[in-house]
Short mmCIF file of C-alpha atoms in Angstrom, two decimals:
data_model
loop_
_atom_site.label_atom_id
_atom_site.label_comp_id
_atom_site.label_asym_id
_atom_site.label_seq_id
_atom_site.Cartn_x
_atom_site.Cartn_y
_atom_site.Cartn_z
CA MET A 458 65.10 -20.72 -33.42
CA SER A 459 67.22 -20.53 -35.22
CA LEU A 460 71.70 -18.06 -34.45
CA PRO A 461 70.02 -14.85 -35.44
CA LEU A 462 73.47 -14.06 -38.40
CA PHE A 463 73.33 -10.71 -39.70
CA ALA A 464 75.03 -9.37 -43.15
CA THR A 465 77.34 -6.38 -41.54
CA ASP A 466 75.73 -4.27 -43.83
CA SER A 467 71.91 -5.58 -41.32
CA ASP A 468 73.09 -5.64 -38.08
CA PRO A 469 71.56 -4.13 -35.70
CA GLY A 470 74.28 -3.70 -33.65
CA PRO A 471 73.77 -3.36 -29.46
CA SER A 472 70.46 -1.95 -29.65
CA PHE A 473 67.84 -4.98 -28.24
CA VAL A 474 64.67 -2.80 -30.22
CA ASP A 475 66.85 -2.42 -33.64
CA LEU A 476 66.89 -6.32 -33.57
CA LEU A 477 63.47 -6.85 -33.15
CA ARG A 478 62.57 -4.55 -35.56
CA THR A 479 64.22 -6.96 -37.73
CA GLN A 480 62.68 -9.67 -37.15
CA GLY A 481 59.30 -7.71 -37.79
CA ARG A 482 58.73 -7.48 -33.90
CA ALA A 483 58.72 -3.71 -32.43
CA GLY A 484 58.27 -3.40 -28.90
CA PRO A 485 54.98 -0.70 -27.32
CA GLY A 486 53.69 2.13 -29.29
CA SER A 487 54.55 -0.40 -32.39
CA GLY A 488 50.56 -1.23 -32.44
CA SER A 489 48.36 1.23 -34.39
CA GLY A 490 46.38 2.40 -30.61
CA GLY A 491 42.92 1.35 -32.21
CA SER A 492 40.19 4.41 -33.19
CA SER A 493 40.35 6.65 -30.35
CA ALA A 494 39.93 7.98 -26.49
CA SER A 495 37.64 6.51 -25.80
CA ALA A 496 39.58 3.46 -24.59
CA ALA A 497 41.57 5.46 -21.84
CA GLY A 498 38.71 5.04 -19.77
CA GLU A 499 38.71 1.47 -19.00
CA ILE A 500 42.94 0.80 -18.94
CA ARG A 501 45.05 -0.27 -16.09
CA HIS A 502 46.60 3.16 -15.16
CA GLY A 503 49.07 3.78 -12.44
CA THR A 504 49.24 6.85 -10.59
CA THR A 505 52.14 8.48 -8.07
CA ILE A 506 55.14 8.92 -8.43
CA VAL A 507 58.52 10.77 -7.06
CA ALA A 508 61.70 10.86 -7.00
CA LEU A 509 64.48 13.32 -4.84
CA ARG A 510 68.33 13.22 -4.63
CA TYR A 511 69.69 13.16 -0.31
CA ALA A 512 72.86 13.24 0.02
CA ASP A 513 74.27 9.56 -1.31
CA GLY A 514 71.66 9.61 -4.19
CA VAL A 515 68.71 9.61 -5.57
CA ILE A 516 65.49 8.29 -3.72
CA MET A 517 62.32 6.85 -6.01
CA ALA A 518 58.89 5.62 -4.78
CA GLY A 519 55.25 4.92 -5.75
CA ASP A 520 51.99 4.63 -4.28
CA ARG A 521 50.54 0.93 -5.76
CA ARG A 522 47.10 2.08 -7.25
CA ALA A 523 45.91 1.51 -10.36
CA THR A 524 42.94 2.59 -11.56
CA GLU A 525 40.04 1.82 -14.87
CA GLY A 526 38.23 5.26 -14.92
CA HIS A 527 37.04 5.68 -11.30
CA THR A 528 37.39 1.66 -9.35
CA ILE A 529 40.21 0.68 -8.10
CA ALA A 530 41.79 -1.99 -10.53
CA HIS A 531 44.69 -2.94 -8.37
CA ARG A 532 45.96 -2.85 -5.22
CA ARG A 533 49.75 -4.00 -5.00
CA ILE A 534 50.88 -2.96 -8.60
CA ASP A 535 54.62 -1.73 -7.72
CA LYS A 536 55.89 1.46 -9.50
CA VAL A 537 59.39 0.89 -8.95
CA PHE A 538 61.48 -0.74 -11.09
CA ALA A 539 66.00 -1.39 -11.37
CA ALA A 540 66.73 -0.24 -15.00
CA ASP A 541 70.09 -1.38 -15.39
CA ARG A 542 72.46 -1.72 -11.54
CA PHE A 543 73.21 1.62 -11.64
CA SER A 544 69.25 3.84 -12.60
CA GLY A 545 65.96 3.00 -12.11
CA VAL A 546 62.70 3.90 -13.59
CA ALA A 547 58.90 4.75 -11.56
CA ILE A 548 55.93 4.77 -14.19
CA ALA A 549 52.99 7.11 -14.19
CA GLY A 550 50.48 6.60 -17.02
CA ALA A 551 48.60 3.83 -19.48
CA ALA A 552 50.02 1.16 -17.21
CA GLY A 553 50.20 -1.81 -19.95
CA PRO A 554 52.25 -0.66 -22.16
CA ALA A 555 54.65 1.60 -19.33
CA LEU A 556 55.12 -2.34 -17.50
CA GLU A 557 55.78 -3.38 -21.62
CA MET A 558 58.24 -0.50 -21.72
CA VAL A 559 59.91 -0.91 -18.72
CA ARG A 560 60.34 -4.35 -18.92
CA LEU A 561 61.54 -3.39 -23.22
CA PHE A 562 63.99 -0.91 -22.28
CA GLN A 563 65.97 -3.33 -18.62
CA THR A 564 65.81 -5.54 -21.67
CA GLN A 565 67.44 -2.76 -23.79
CA LEU A 566 69.82 -1.88 -21.39
CA GLU A 567 70.98 -5.41 -20.58
CA HIS A 568 71.80 -6.20 -24.38
CA TYR A 569 74.08 -3.26 -24.46
CA GLU A 570 75.83 -4.30 -22.04
CA LYS A 571 76.41 -8.13 -22.98
CA VAL A 572 77.37 -7.11 -26.54
CA GLU A 573 79.60 -4.45 -25.96
CA GLY A 574 80.76 -5.26 -23.20
CA ALA A 575 80.18 -1.93 -21.01
CA THR A 576 77.45 -0.10 -19.99
CA LEU A 577 76.11 2.72 -20.83
CA SER A 578 76.35 5.94 -19.56
CA LEU A 579 73.54 7.35 -17.38
CA GLU A 580 72.70 10.34 -20.65
CA GLY A 581 73.49 6.94 -22.93
CA LYS A 582 70.20 5.30 -20.64
CA ALA A 583 68.32 8.74 -20.73
CA ASN A 584 69.06 8.92 -23.64
CA GLN A 585 67.37 5.71 -25.21
CA LEU A 586 64.15 5.86 -22.63
CA SER A 587 63.22 9.32 -24.65
CA GLN A 588 63.36 7.47 -27.96
CA MET A 589 61.43 4.86 -26.47
CA LEU A 590 58.34 7.36 -25.43
CA ARG A 591 58.71 9.21 -28.63
CA ALA A 592 57.46 5.51 -30.59
CA ASN A 593 54.95 5.82 -28.71
CA LEU A 594 53.93 9.11 -29.48
CA GLY A 595 50.64 7.43 -31.43
CA MET A 596 49.40 5.73 -28.59
CA ALA A 597 50.20 8.89 -26.19
CA MET A 598 47.91 10.69 -28.42
CA GLN A 599 45.03 7.99 -28.59
CA GLY A 600 44.97 8.38 -24.24
CA LEU A 601 47.61 5.31 -23.18
CA ALA A 602 49.87 7.55 -22.60
CA VAL A 603 53.03 6.69 -20.06
CA LEU A 604 54.95 8.60 -18.01
CA PRO A 605 57.82 7.38 -16.98
CA LEU A 606 60.47 9.57 -13.99
CA PHE A 607 64.17 7.76 -14.46
CA ALA A 608 66.95 8.36 -12.07
CA GLY A 609 70.60 6.75 -11.69
CA TRP A 610 73.54 7.21 -9.66
CA ASP A 611 76.01 8.54 -12.37
CA GLU A 612 79.51 7.00 -12.17
CA LEU A 613 81.44 9.60 -13.95
CA ARG A 614 79.98 12.35 -12.29
CA ARG A 615 79.58 10.97 -8.89
CA GLN A 616 76.42 12.03 -8.34
CA GLY A 617 72.77 10.83 -8.63
CA ARG A 618 70.59 12.21 -11.55
CA ILE A 619 66.81 12.55 -11.69
CA PHE A 620 65.60 12.60 -15.18
CA THR A 621 61.44 13.56 -16.74
CA TYR A 622 59.92 13.30 -19.52
CA ASP A 623 56.85 14.56 -21.67
CA ILE A 624 54.28 11.69 -24.36
CA THR A 625 56.48 13.45 -27.12
CA GLY A 626 59.56 11.76 -25.51
CA GLY A 627 60.86 15.06 -24.72
CA ARG A 628 63.90 15.35 -22.32
CA TYR A 629 64.66 17.46 -19.11
CA GLU A 630 66.73 17.20 -15.77
CA GLU A 631 65.52 18.37 -12.50
CA ALA A 632 68.09 19.98 -10.47
CA ASP A 633 66.31 18.29 -7.44
CA LEU A 634 63.61 16.06 -7.11
CA HIS A 635 60.05 16.23 -8.92
CA ALA A 636 56.50 13.71 -8.53
CA THR A 637 54.30 13.09 -11.87
CA GLY A 638 50.83 11.27 -12.65
CA SER A 639 47.48 12.14 -11.11
CA GLY A 640 48.79 12.35 -7.33
CA GLY A 641 52.34 13.71 -8.57
CA ARG A 642 51.39 17.69 -8.29
CA ASP A 643 50.52 17.15 -4.21
CA ALA A 644 53.00 15.76 -3.96
CA ARG A 645 55.72 17.63 -5.74
CA SER A 646 54.89 20.60 -3.25
CA ALA A 647 55.37 18.90 -0.18
CA ILE A 648 58.46 17.29 -1.20
CA LYS A 649 59.50 20.59 -2.05
CA MET A 650 58.73 22.61 1.23
CA GLY A 651 60.63 20.15 2.94
CA PHE A 652 63.43 19.31 0.77
CA ARG A 653 67.13 20.03 1.82
CA GLU A 654 70.31 20.01 0.48
CA ALA A 655 72.40 16.86 0.93
CA MET A 656 69.40 14.39 2.99
CA SER A 657 70.05 11.81 5.14
CA ARG A 658 68.89 8.84 3.66
CA ARG A 659 65.88 8.39 6.79
CA ASP A 660 65.03 11.76 6.19
CA ALA A 661 64.87 11.35 2.37
CA VAL A 662 62.61 8.44 2.74
CA GLU A 663 60.44 10.12 5.22
CA LEU A 664 60.01 12.80 2.84
CA ALA A 665 59.56 10.77 -0.03
CA ILE A 666 56.93 9.09 2.01
CA ALA A 667 54.82 11.95 2.86
CA GLY A 668 54.95 13.48 -0.67
CA LEU A 669 53.03 9.97 -0.82
CA TRP A 670 50.71 10.50 1.39
CA GLU A 671 49.95 14.30 0.72
CA ALA A 672 49.24 12.79 -2.96
CA ALA A 673 47.18 10.31 -1.60
CA ASP A 674 44.84 12.44 1.06
CA GLU A 675 43.88 14.42 -1.69
CA ASP A 676 44.22 12.56 -5.35
CA SER A 677 41.31 10.01 -5.70
CA ALA A 678 43.35 7.90 -7.46
CA THR A 679 46.37 7.32 -5.63
CA GLY A 680 46.96 4.67 -2.94
CA GLY A 681 47.73 5.30 0.56
CA PRO A 682 49.23 2.45 2.95
CA ASP A 683 47.18 0.17 3.11
CA VAL A 684 47.39 -0.87 7.08
CA VAL A 685 44.56 -3.28 6.28
CA ARG A 686 46.21 -5.01 4.01
CA GLY A 687 49.55 -4.46 4.67
CA ILE A 688 50.31 -2.98 2.09
CA TYR A 689 52.91 -0.14 1.27
CA PRO A 690 54.51 1.99 -1.23
CA SER A 691 57.30 0.87 -2.70
CA VAL A 692 60.34 2.60 -2.44
CA ALA A 693 64.32 2.60 -4.15
CA THR A 694 67.15 3.92 -2.90
CA ILE A 695 69.56 4.87 -6.49
CA THR A 696 73.46 5.06 -4.60
CA ALA A 697 76.90 4.50 -5.63
CA GLU A 698 76.69 0.84 -4.14
CA GLY A 699 73.59 0.00 -6.64
CA PHE A 700 70.27 -0.04 -7.14
CA ASP A 701 68.76 -2.37 -3.98
CA ARG A 702 64.73 -1.77 -2.08
CA LEU A 703 63.35 -1.08 0.73
CA ALA A 704 61.78 -3.63 2.68
CA GLU A 705 58.05 -3.17 3.36
CA GLN A 706 59.21 -3.35 7.06
CA GLU A 707 61.10 -0.51 6.78
CA VAL A 708 57.99 1.46 4.52
CA ALA A 709 55.24 0.67 7.43
CA GLU A 710 57.74 1.90 10.42
CA ARG A 711 58.18 5.36 8.56
CA PHE A 712 54.58 5.19 7.40
CA ASP A 713 53.71 4.56 11.36
CA ASP A 714 55.87 7.21 12.55
CA LEU A 715 54.30 9.85 9.97
CA ILE A 716 50.82 8.57 10.66
CA ARG A 717 51.43 8.66 14.51
CA ALA A 718 52.56 12.58 14.39
CA LYS A 719 49.69 14.03 12.13
CA GLY A 720 47.90 12.24 14.47
CA ARG A 721 48.54 14.96 17.05
CA ARG A 722 48.32 18.17 15.33
CA ALA A 723 44.34 16.68 14.32
CA MET B 444 86.08 -22.90 -69.34
CA SER B 445 87.20 -23.35 -65.68
CA MET B 446 87.14 -27.31 -64.95
CA GLN B 447 85.81 -29.31 -62.14
CA PHE B 448 88.42 -31.48 -60.31
CA TYR B 449 86.81 -34.30 -58.39
CA ALA B 450 87.08 -34.64 -55.26
CA PRO B 451 86.20 -37.50 -53.41
CA PRO B 452 83.18 -36.56 -50.03
CA GLU B 453 85.69 -38.09 -47.79
CA GLN B 454 88.96 -36.46 -49.61
CA VAL B 455 87.25 -33.47 -48.72
CA MET B 456 85.72 -34.02 -45.46
CA LYS B 457 89.20 -34.44 -44.23
CA ASP B 458 90.88 -31.48 -45.69
CA ARG B 459 88.59 -29.07 -43.60
CA ALA B 460 88.92 -31.06 -39.97
CA ASP B 461 91.84 -31.49 -41.07
CA TYR B 462 92.31 -27.54 -42.09
CA ALA B 463 90.05 -26.19 -38.28
CA ARG B 464 91.85 -28.67 -36.84
CA LYS B 465 94.77 -27.25 -36.92
CA ASN B 466 94.01 -23.84 -35.78
CA ILE B 467 92.10 -24.48 -33.84
CA ALA B 468 94.96 -26.29 -31.92
CA ARG B 469 97.56 -23.39 -32.68
CA GLY B 470 94.86 -21.52 -29.96
CA ARG B 471 95.62 -20.53 -26.71
CA PRO B 472 93.51 -23.68 -24.57
CA LEU B 473 90.63 -23.16 -21.58
CA VAL B 474 89.14 -25.06 -19.17
CA ALA B 475 85.25 -25.77 -17.77
CA VAL B 476 84.82 -26.81 -15.07
CA THR B 477 82.42 -27.46 -12.45
CA TYR B 478 82.44 -26.07 -8.18
CA GLU B 479 79.83 -26.10 -5.59
CA ASP B 480 79.00 -22.72 -6.13
CA GLY B 481 79.01 -22.89 -9.61
CA ILE B 482 80.54 -23.63 -12.63
CA LEU B 483 84.82 -21.50 -13.52
CA LEU B 484 85.81 -20.92 -16.96
CA ALA B 485 89.59 -20.66 -17.19
CA ALA B 486 91.79 -19.26 -20.51
CA GLU B 487 94.67 -18.28 -21.00
CA ASN B 488 94.34 -15.23 -22.88
CA LEU B 489 96.56 -12.09 -22.52
CA SER B 490 94.70 -9.62 -23.72
CA ARG B 491 92.68 -6.97 -20.88
CA SER B 492 90.08 -6.74 -23.32
CA LEU B 493 89.16 -9.00 -26.42
CA HIS B 494 87.82 -11.68 -24.11
CA LYS B 495 87.26 -15.99 -25.33
CA VAL B 496 84.27 -16.09 -21.17
CA SER B 497 82.04 -14.09 -21.74
CA GLU B 498 77.80 -13.61 -20.46
CA ILE B 499 74.96 -14.65 -22.47
CA TYR B 500 72.04 -14.66 -19.91
CA ASP B 501 71.14 -14.70 -16.45
CA ARG B 502 72.64 -18.54 -15.85
CA ILE B 503 73.98 -18.44 -19.18
CA ALA B 504 78.18 -18.72 -20.75
CA PHE B 505 80.27 -18.23 -23.96
CA ALA B 506 83.83 -19.46 -24.37
CA GLY B 507 85.37 -19.51 -27.67
CA VAL B 508 88.59 -20.37 -28.84
CA GLY B 509 90.14 -19.70 -31.55
CA ARG B 510 89.44 -17.90 -34.39
CA TYR B 511 88.30 -14.49 -32.40
CA ASN B 512 86.44 -12.46 -34.70
CA GLU B 513 84.49 -15.92 -35.16
CA PHE B 514 83.58 -16.67 -31.71
CA ASP B 515 83.23 -13.56 -31.34
CA GLN B 516 80.50 -12.93 -33.40
CA LEU B 517 79.27 -15.95 -32.60
CA ARG B 518 78.95 -14.69 -28.52
CA VAL B 519 77.15 -12.15 -30.51
CA ALA B 520 74.11 -14.26 -32.10
CA GLY B 521 73.89 -16.27 -28.94
CA VAL B 522 73.33 -12.87 -26.00
CA ARG B 523 71.08 -11.48 -29.57
CA HIS B 524 68.93 -15.52 -29.68
CA ALA B 525 68.49 -15.91 -25.33
CA ASP B 526 67.91 -11.94 -24.79
CA THR B 527 64.72 -12.65 -27.60
CA LYS B 528 63.93 -15.71 -26.48
CA GLY B 529 63.47 -13.91 -22.50
CA TYR B 530 61.90 -11.46 -24.37
CA ALA B 531 59.13 -13.35 -25.77
CA TYR B 532 58.85 -15.52 -23.69
CA SER B 533 60.45 -15.62 -19.75
CA ARG B 534 63.48 -15.52 -18.38
CA GLU B 535 62.98 -18.77 -17.45
CA ASP B 536 62.79 -20.05 -20.99
CA VAL B 537 66.86 -19.18 -21.94
CA ASP B 538 68.16 -22.71 -21.76
CA ALA B 539 71.15 -23.10 -23.16
CA ARG B 540 70.39 -26.77 -24.64
CA SER B 541 67.69 -25.22 -27.29
CA LEU B 542 71.45 -21.91 -28.06
CA ALA B 543 74.02 -25.01 -28.39
CA ASN B 544 72.14 -26.77 -31.15
CA SER B 545 71.23 -24.10 -32.61
CA TYR B 546 75.02 -23.48 -33.03
CA ALA B 547 75.51 -27.05 -33.65
CA GLN B 548 72.89 -26.69 -36.26
CA PHE B 549 74.80 -23.17 -38.06
CA MET B 550 78.76 -24.41 -37.37
CA GLY B 551 77.18 -28.83 -38.44
CA GLN B 552 75.99 -26.18 -42.19
CA VAL B 553 79.07 -23.79 -42.61
CA PHE B 554 80.94 -27.01 -42.26
CA THR B 555 79.35 -29.08 -44.97
CA HIS B 556 78.26 -26.49 -46.94
CA GLU B 557 81.02 -22.77 -47.29
CA LEU B 558 83.56 -22.86 -48.77
CA LYS B 559 85.96 -22.84 -45.21
CA PRO B 560 85.10 -24.00 -41.92
CA LEU B 561 85.09 -21.88 -39.00
CA GLU B 562 88.23 -22.31 -37.15
CA VAL B 563 86.10 -22.47 -33.29
CA GLU B 564 85.22 -24.67 -30.86
CA ILE B 565 83.17 -23.49 -28.57
CA LEU B 566 81.18 -23.95 -24.66
CA VAL B 567 77.88 -23.25 -23.46
CA ALA B 568 78.15 -23.84 -20.12
CA GLU B 569 74.65 -23.43 -18.22
CA LEU B 570 74.27 -23.13 -13.99
CA GLY B 571 71.70 -25.02 -12.74
CA VAL B 572 69.61 -24.19 -9.40
CA GLU B 573 71.58 -27.51 -7.67
CA PRO B 574 74.74 -28.76 -8.80
CA GLU B 575 73.61 -31.41 -10.17
CA ASN B 576 71.70 -29.59 -12.44
CA ASP B 577 75.44 -27.62 -14.14
CA GLN B 578 75.45 -27.89 -17.94
CA LEU B 579 78.71 -27.62 -20.49
CA TYR B 580 77.90 -28.26 -23.80
CA HIS B 581 81.67 -29.01 -26.19
CA ILE B 582 80.15 -27.51 -29.83
CA LEU B 583 83.23 -28.60 -32.53
CA TYR B 584 84.02 -26.83 -35.84
CA ASP B 585 81.61 -28.94 -37.05
CA GLY B 586 79.24 -28.93 -35.56
CA THR B 587 79.16 -32.09 -33.37
CA VAL B 588 77.68 -31.17 -29.70
CA VAL B 589 79.35 -32.64 -25.84
CA ASP B 590 77.65 -32.52 -23.36
CA GLU B 591 79.85 -33.12 -19.86
CA GLU B 592 78.71 -32.47 -16.62
CA ARG B 593 82.15 -32.86 -14.33
CA PHE B 594 84.78 -29.98 -17.12
CA THR B 595 85.95 -29.78 -20.88
CA VAL B 596 89.04 -28.80 -22.14
CA LEU B 597 89.13 -26.73 -26.06
CA GLY B 598 91.96 -25.47 -27.65
CA GLY B 599 95.17 -26.37 -28.46
CA ASP B 600 97.00 -29.21 -26.08
CA ALA B 601 93.04 -30.15 -25.32
CA GLU B 602 94.43 -33.90 -23.96
CA GLU B 603 97.09 -33.66 -21.96
CA ILE B 604 94.48 -30.60 -20.38
CA ALA B 605 92.38 -33.06 -19.55
CA SER B 606 94.28 -36.05 -18.68
CA ARG B 607 95.91 -33.23 -15.16
CA MET B 608 92.20 -32.46 -14.97
CA GLU B 609 91.15 -35.74 -15.58
CA GLN B 610 93.39 -36.36 -12.49
CA ALA B 611 93.16 -32.79 -10.42
CA PHE B 612 89.35 -32.86 -10.17
CA GLN B 613 87.71 -33.81 -7.08
CA ASP B 614 83.09 -33.59 -7.23
CA ARG B 615 82.14 -30.19 -5.52
CA TRP B 616 85.49 -28.54 -4.86
CA ARG B 617 85.70 -25.20 -3.73
CA LEU B 618 86.74 -22.16 -6.31
CA GLU B 619 89.69 -21.58 -3.96
CA GLU B 620 90.42 -25.62 -4.83
CA ALA B 621 89.68 -25.30 -8.06
CA VAL B 622 91.41 -22.18 -9.70
CA PRO B 623 94.91 -22.84 -8.97
CA ALA B 624 94.04 -27.39 -10.11
CA VAL B 625 92.70 -25.94 -13.08
CA VAL B 626 95.36 -23.46 -14.30
CA GLY B 627 97.92 -25.28 -12.90
CA ALA B 628 96.27 -28.41 -15.44
CA LEU B 629 96.52 -25.13 -18.34
CA SER B 630 100.16 -24.38 -17.55
CA GLY B 631 101.30 -28.17 -16.63
CA PRO B 632 103.99 -28.49 -15.30
CA ASP B 633 107.40 -27.10 -17.32
CA ARG B 634 105.79 -23.54 -16.75
CA SER B 635 103.67 -21.15 -14.79
CA LEU B 636 100.94 -18.55 -15.87
CA GLU B 637 100.90 -15.64 -14.26
CA PRO B 638 97.36 -13.86 -13.28
CA ALA B 639 97.76 -10.86 -16.15
CA ALA B 640 98.15 -13.88 -18.73
CA LEU B 641 94.90 -15.55 -17.63
CA GLU B 642 90.74 -15.02 -17.83
CA ILE B 643 89.49 -16.19 -14.98
CA ALA B 644 84.97 -15.61 -15.01
CA VAL B 645 82.05 -18.26 -13.08
CA LEU B 646 78.75 -18.99 -13.37
CA ALA B 647 77.76 -19.21 -10.03
CA ARG B 648 75.23 -19.69 -7.76
CA SER B 649 75.10 -16.94 -5.38
CA ASN B 650 75.59 -13.85 -8.08
CA GLY B 651 72.08 -13.51 -7.93
CA ARG B 652 70.05 -13.07 -11.10
CA ARG B 653 73.35 -12.34 -13.09
CA ALA B 654 75.06 -15.38 -12.30
CA PHE B 655 78.24 -14.32 -15.12
CA GLY B 656 81.31 -12.13 -12.67
CA ARG B 657 84.88 -11.97 -14.00
CA ILE B 658 87.66 -12.53 -11.41
CA GLY B 659 90.14 -10.11 -11.55
CA ASP B 660 93.77 -9.85 -11.26
CA GLY B 661 94.09 -9.19 -7.59
CA ARG B 662 91.97 -11.81 -6.52
CA LEU B 663 93.12 -13.77 -8.91
CA ALA B 664 96.07 -13.80 -7.16
CA GLU B 665 95.24 -14.36 -3.83
CA MET B 666 94.10 -17.88 -4.66
CA LEU B 667 97.30 -18.57 -7.12
CA GLY B 668 99.42 -18.06 -3.34
CA ASP B 669 102.85 -17.27 -3.55
CA ARG B 670 102.86 -15.63 -6.20
CA PRO B 671 102.87 -11.32 -5.82
CA MET B 672 100.20 -8.88 -6.15
CA ALA B 673 100.67 -8.32 -9.97
CA THR B 674 97.67 -5.13 -9.41
CA ASP B 675 97.13 -3.41 -6.87
CA GLY B 676 93.41 -5.37 -6.62
CA ASP B 677 90.33 -6.23 -8.10
CA ASP B 678 89.09 -3.92 -11.14
CA PRO B 679 86.36 -1.31 -8.47
CA HIS B 680 84.27 -0.65 -11.13
CA PRO B 681 84.67 -3.73 -13.68
CA PRO B 682 81.59 -3.40 -16.05
CA THR B 683 78.87 -6.02 -17.39
CA ASP B 684 80.90 -8.91 -14.37
CA GLY B 685 77.49 -9.17 -12.76
CA VAL B 686 78.90 -8.51 -9.22
CA PRO B 687 76.37 -10.05 -6.25
CA THR B 688 73.13 -7.33 -6.37
CA SER B 689 71.01 -7.86 -3.75
CA ASP B 690 67.29 -7.18 -4.57
CA GLY B 691 68.55 -4.72 -7.17
CA ASP B 692 67.93 -7.53 -9.88
CA GLU B 693 65.03 -7.69 -10.42
CA VAL B 694 62.69 -8.00 -13.72
CA ALA B 695 59.32 -6.50 -14.40
#
């Protein structure tokens, strides 16, 4: 591999996506996408993801199930990722293109940071993801839609912020909370009912978990806690300290509490 | 019609080498040295924002002396090389040796074919999983690659500094021991260097996935001992400084 050097008029700058383009390669969304939406039933889909604000920042969580049509394709897929030190991205939709988009997004943010010697603002990161989704529109129209949630700690405003997207790359900032994916509606209403301003970390984790529980209760494509195999949803916090994934043990304990509380009511 | 005078190839190469060497020797020096937790990179640099030492990839750092625009162009090319490779294959497949070879080929090509050689010396440092795997690739203006395992010196007064380093160097020393020794070797016996005149960074095994981190003036002043604190502590939000991240540094 020779050194990627460019003349000043064709330099891709700090963008990794543009760099790939100069090499005749491109990220997700560049494929022609096959014939029609008929593939949608056979490809893997990630399901429910949630994000909500709390006192110290943002919590993101996602269940662990991937489906192919009506079958469970995978039981321990991870849908919540660190995008960089102060932001995270969670994915719903076609799992293949979504995971690839996350990898490109992570590389893009780190590449910018290294080339420029400065990190992008949270808005800048959110807009980058928006552009990647727009590039994927062709594939989305053929049934391979990716719907991410983006959240992070805004170092300028000193607060957590949540962004949602549609398949066209439309970017919308949410005030307090959001959930997408097949169980997103149920998760969202559960979280909306329990949401309070400036919750503690523990309350916020419990609320996120309760949201995922309700989604798994109503939606066949969303996985609940798998006590038999010891698989629990992934939960992460993003605060002024950065992205931090909760230990599975802690998530398991919160679910045990939830299950006990539900059991008493029944 | 212009007259083409004959110049023997020996003379042409010698003139180019002299030209490059002279301009590199005028630049301020840089030392890279291994210590117990990784690799320490120390440069004399008065600028706060135009770095001589920077991050290329998870375990790879770049350092350059000489003409800033030339080595910065090489740095950016290195980041592009590494990120493209890591994206196409996997993060583990990005290694310093192949990057050093690419640099050497390019610099050798420029040296023999272009009007003017690059007036830079660069260093590609790679942090090993174990201390014995740490690598320092020192690449000269003509594309010569020298690989070192203990320390290497780039830029002006390299020989004098190297002999001072030879005396000071200890195998597997701690960072707190290595920093004052390296700064002493850079400055020599007749002067002292203030934290503000130094750029210090490390590739540390304890830093997690992104091993690169800068050492701010505050911490540097502490390590250098008896000097007054130049600033009120480390920059609390360094931009790219791979500050140790616990488990927030995973990749898909």
